[in-house]
Amino acid sequence: MDETPSSQTKPARSGSSAGSGVCDELLMLAFSKGSSDAFTELFSRYKQPIYGFFRRRVAESAQAEELTQETFYALLRAATRYQPRALFRTYLYAIGFKILRAYRRKAAFRATFFGHRNSAPDPSKRDATESGLWVRRAVEKLEALDRESCSFANLSN
């Protein structure tokens, strides 16, 4: 059952079609018709990008891996309903985003229910602190007059 649909109109090519030359949308359509090879190809193309998506948004790598698995499991369950209305990449990241929102809702509920906050730092806040430190060091290297100009520009924003 590894047939790719040939009689349908071809959707626009996705950016991640370097491996087999078949666009993601056609692979997903083939998978929805029973092609396990098509799913294997999609999984190999998107496993790392989806993991990275979650890794940037959750504190623990194990949790990011679990959310990645949940995303592909949701894709498996939704395969028969897939319609190529948008890029496959958009479809997959929308699934991932919904899973992330559900994870955060559950985490917030648990924190409220058990009366404590998550002690792990938020990765996005860590990055903001790092970049703030980098900017501060760069400004310190400027001449005094330039440094005053930078300070004034920051105050006026």
PDB file of C-alpha atoms in Angstrom, residues 42-136:
ATOM      1  CA  LEU A  42       7.706  12.392   7.567  1.00  0.00           C
ATOM      2  CA  PHE A  43       8.905  11.299  10.998  1.00  0.00           C
ATOM      3  CA  SER A  44      12.547  11.411   9.924  1.00  0.00           C
ATOM      4  CA  ARG A  45      12.058  14.901   8.442  1.00  0.00           C
ATOM      5  CA  TYR A  46      10.266  16.420  11.421  1.00  0.00           C
ATOM      6  CA  LYS A  47      11.413  14.550  14.539  1.00  0.00           C
ATOM      7  CA  GLN A  48      14.273  16.942  15.306  1.00  0.00           C
ATOM      8  CA  PRO A  49      12.461  20.208  14.405  1.00  0.00           C
ATOM      9  CA  ILE A  50       9.449  19.280  16.568  1.00  0.00           C
ATOM     10  CA  TYR A  51      11.729  18.226  19.429  1.00  0.00           C
ATOM     11  CA  GLY A  52      13.519  21.588  19.120  1.00  0.00           C
ATOM     12  CA  PHE A  53      10.157  23.374  19.171  1.00  0.00           C
ATOM     13  CA  PHE A  54       9.325  21.760  22.511  1.00  0.00           C
ATOM     14  CA  ARG A  55      12.853  21.958  23.904  1.00  0.00           C
ATOM     15  CA  ARG A  56      12.804  25.737  23.587  1.00  0.00           C
ATOM     16  CA  ARG A  57       9.510  25.873  25.486  1.00  0.00           C
ATOM     17  CA  VAL A  58       9.872  23.370  28.338  1.00  0.00           C
ATOM     18  CA  ALA A  59      12.578  23.072  30.984  1.00  0.00           C
ATOM     19  CA  GLU A  60      13.406  19.353  30.741  1.00  0.00           C
ATOM     20  CA  SER A  61      14.629  17.507  27.661  1.00  0.00           C
ATOM     21  CA  ALA A  62      12.755  14.347  28.690  1.00  0.00           C
ATOM     22  CA  GLN A  63       9.508  16.319  28.737  1.00  0.00           C
ATOM     23  CA  ALA A  64      10.278  17.760  25.291  1.00  0.00           C
ATOM     24  CA  GLU A  65      10.844  14.246  23.994  1.00  0.00           C
ATOM     25  CA  GLU A  66       7.565  13.049  25.475  1.00  0.00           C
ATOM     26  CA  LEU A  67       5.662  15.959  23.915  1.00  0.00           C
ATOM     27  CA  THR A  68       7.311  15.177  20.569  1.00  0.00           C
ATOM     28  CA  GLN A  69       6.071  11.599  20.816  1.00  0.00           C
ATOM     29  CA  GLU A  70       2.585  12.819  21.709  1.00  0.00           C
ATOM     30  CA  THR A  71       2.600  15.065  18.645  1.00  0.00           C
ATOM     31  CA  PHE A  72       3.404  12.209  16.287  1.00  0.00           C
ATOM     32  CA  TYR A  73       0.893   9.978  18.051  1.00  0.00           C
ATOM     33  CA  ALA A  74      -1.771  12.653  17.491  1.00  0.00           C
ATOM     34  CA  LEU A  75      -0.700  12.813  13.841  1.00  0.00           C
ATOM     35  CA  LEU A  76      -1.197   9.045  13.580  1.00  0.00           C
ATOM     36  CA  ARG A  77      -4.695   9.312  15.055  1.00  0.00           C
ATOM     37  CA  ALA A  78      -5.665  12.209  12.767  1.00  0.00           C
ATOM     38  CA  ALA A  79      -4.238  10.739   9.554  1.00  0.00           C
ATOM     39  CA  THR A  80      -7.556   9.636   8.098  1.00  0.00           C
ATOM     40  CA  ARG A  81      -8.998  13.144   8.498  1.00  0.00           C
ATOM     41  CA  TYR A  82      -6.040  14.952   6.891  1.00  0.00           C
ATOM     42  CA  GLN A  83      -6.882  17.422   4.106  1.00  0.00           C
ATOM     43  CA  PRO A  84      -4.006  19.379   2.494  1.00  0.00           C
ATOM     44  CA  ARG A  85      -5.511  22.843   3.049  1.00  0.00           C
ATOM     45  CA  ALA A  86      -2.194  24.269   4.238  1.00  0.00           C
ATOM     46  CA  LEU A  87       1.396  23.134   4.322  1.00  0.00           C
ATOM     47  CA  PHE A  88       1.939  19.896   6.211  1.00  0.00           C
ATOM     48  CA  ARG A  89       4.499  21.698   8.341  1.00  0.00           C
ATOM     49  CA  THR A  90       1.819  24.159   9.477  1.00  0.00           C
ATOM     50  CA  TYR A  91      -0.540  21.278  10.241  1.00  0.00           C
ATOM     51  CA  LEU A  92       2.078  19.420  12.297  1.00  0.00           C
ATOM     52  CA  TYR A  93       3.156  22.487  14.269  1.00  0.00           C
ATOM     53  CA  ALA A  94      -0.503  23.313  14.989  1.00  0.00           C
ATOM     54  CA  ILE A  95      -0.837  19.851  16.533  1.00  0.00           C
ATOM     55  CA  GLY A  96       2.347  20.445  18.518  1.00  0.00           C
ATOM     56  CA  PHE A  97       1.130  23.826  19.710  1.00  0.00           C
ATOM     57  CA  LYS A  98      -2.167  22.335  20.923  1.00  0.00           C
ATOM     58  CA  ILE A  99      -0.273  19.639  22.808  1.00  0.00           C
ATOM     59  CA  LEU A 100       1.975  22.274  24.380  1.00  0.00           C
ATOM     60  CA  ARG A 101      -1.035  24.319  25.504  1.00  0.00           C
ATOM     61  CA  ALA A 102      -2.633  21.213  27.038  1.00  0.00           C
ATOM     62  CA  TYR A 103       0.628  20.372  28.808  1.00  0.00           C
ATOM     63  CA  ARG A 104       0.858  23.904  30.239  1.00  0.00           C
ATOM     64  CA  ARG A 105      -2.785  23.852  31.368  1.00  0.00           C
ATOM     65  CA  LYS A 106      -2.197  20.545  33.163  1.00  0.00           C
ATOM     66  CA  ALA A 107       1.020  21.845  34.726  1.00  0.00           C
ATOM     67  CA  ALA A 108      -0.744  24.995  35.955  1.00  0.00           C
ATOM     68  CA  PHE A 109      -3.580  22.912  37.379  1.00  0.00           C
ATOM     69  CA  ARG A 110      -1.152  20.592  39.168  1.00  0.00           C
ATOM     70  CA  ALA A 111       0.766  23.559  40.558  1.00  0.00           C
ATOM     71  CA  THR A 112      -2.458  25.109  41.861  1.00  0.00           C
ATOM     72  CA  PHE A 113      -3.816  21.824  43.156  1.00  0.00           C
ATOM     73  CA  PHE A 114      -0.637  20.789  44.933  1.00  0.00           C
ATOM     74  CA  GLY A 115       0.148  24.332  46.051  1.00  0.00           C
ATOM     75  CA  HIS A 116       3.622  24.772  44.602  1.00  0.00           C
ATOM     76  CA  ARG A 117       5.157  26.238  41.500  1.00  0.00           C
ATOM     77  CA  ASN A 118       7.495  24.499  39.110  1.00  0.00           C
ATOM     78  CA  SER A 119      11.030  25.109  40.393  1.00  0.00           C
ATOM     79  CA  ALA A 120      12.662  24.640  36.991  1.00  0.00           C
ATOM     80  CA  PRO A 121      13.549  27.908  35.230  1.00  0.00           C
ATOM     81  CA  ASP A 122      11.649  28.917  32.125  1.00  0.00           C
ATOM     82  CA  PRO A 123      14.020  28.550  29.116  1.00  0.00           C
ATOM     83  CA  SER A 124      12.683  31.699  27.449  1.00  0.00           C
ATOM     84  CA  LYS A 125      13.465  33.804  30.527  1.00  0.00           C
ATOM     85  CA  ARG A 126      16.944  32.324  30.740  1.00  0.00           C
ATOM     86  CA  ASP A 127      17.644  33.458  27.177  1.00  0.00           C
ATOM     87  CA  ALA A 128      16.398  36.987  27.920  1.00  0.00           C
ATOM     88  CA  THR A 129      18.758  37.279  30.899  1.00  0.00           C
ATOM     89  CA  GLU A 130      21.691  36.023  28.853  1.00  0.00           C
ATOM     90  CA  SER A 131      21.052  38.444  26.018  1.00  0.00           C
ATOM     91  CA  GLY A 132      20.599  41.318  28.499  1.00  0.00           C
ATOM     92  CA  LEU A 133      23.989  40.523  30.006  1.00  0.00           C
ATOM     93  CA  TRP A 134      25.552  40.395  26.544  1.00  0.00           C
ATOM     94  CA  VAL A 135      24.097  43.799  25.628  1.00  0.00           C
ATOM     95  CA  ARG A 136      25.232  45.316  28.931  1.00  0.00           C
TER      96      ARG A 136
END
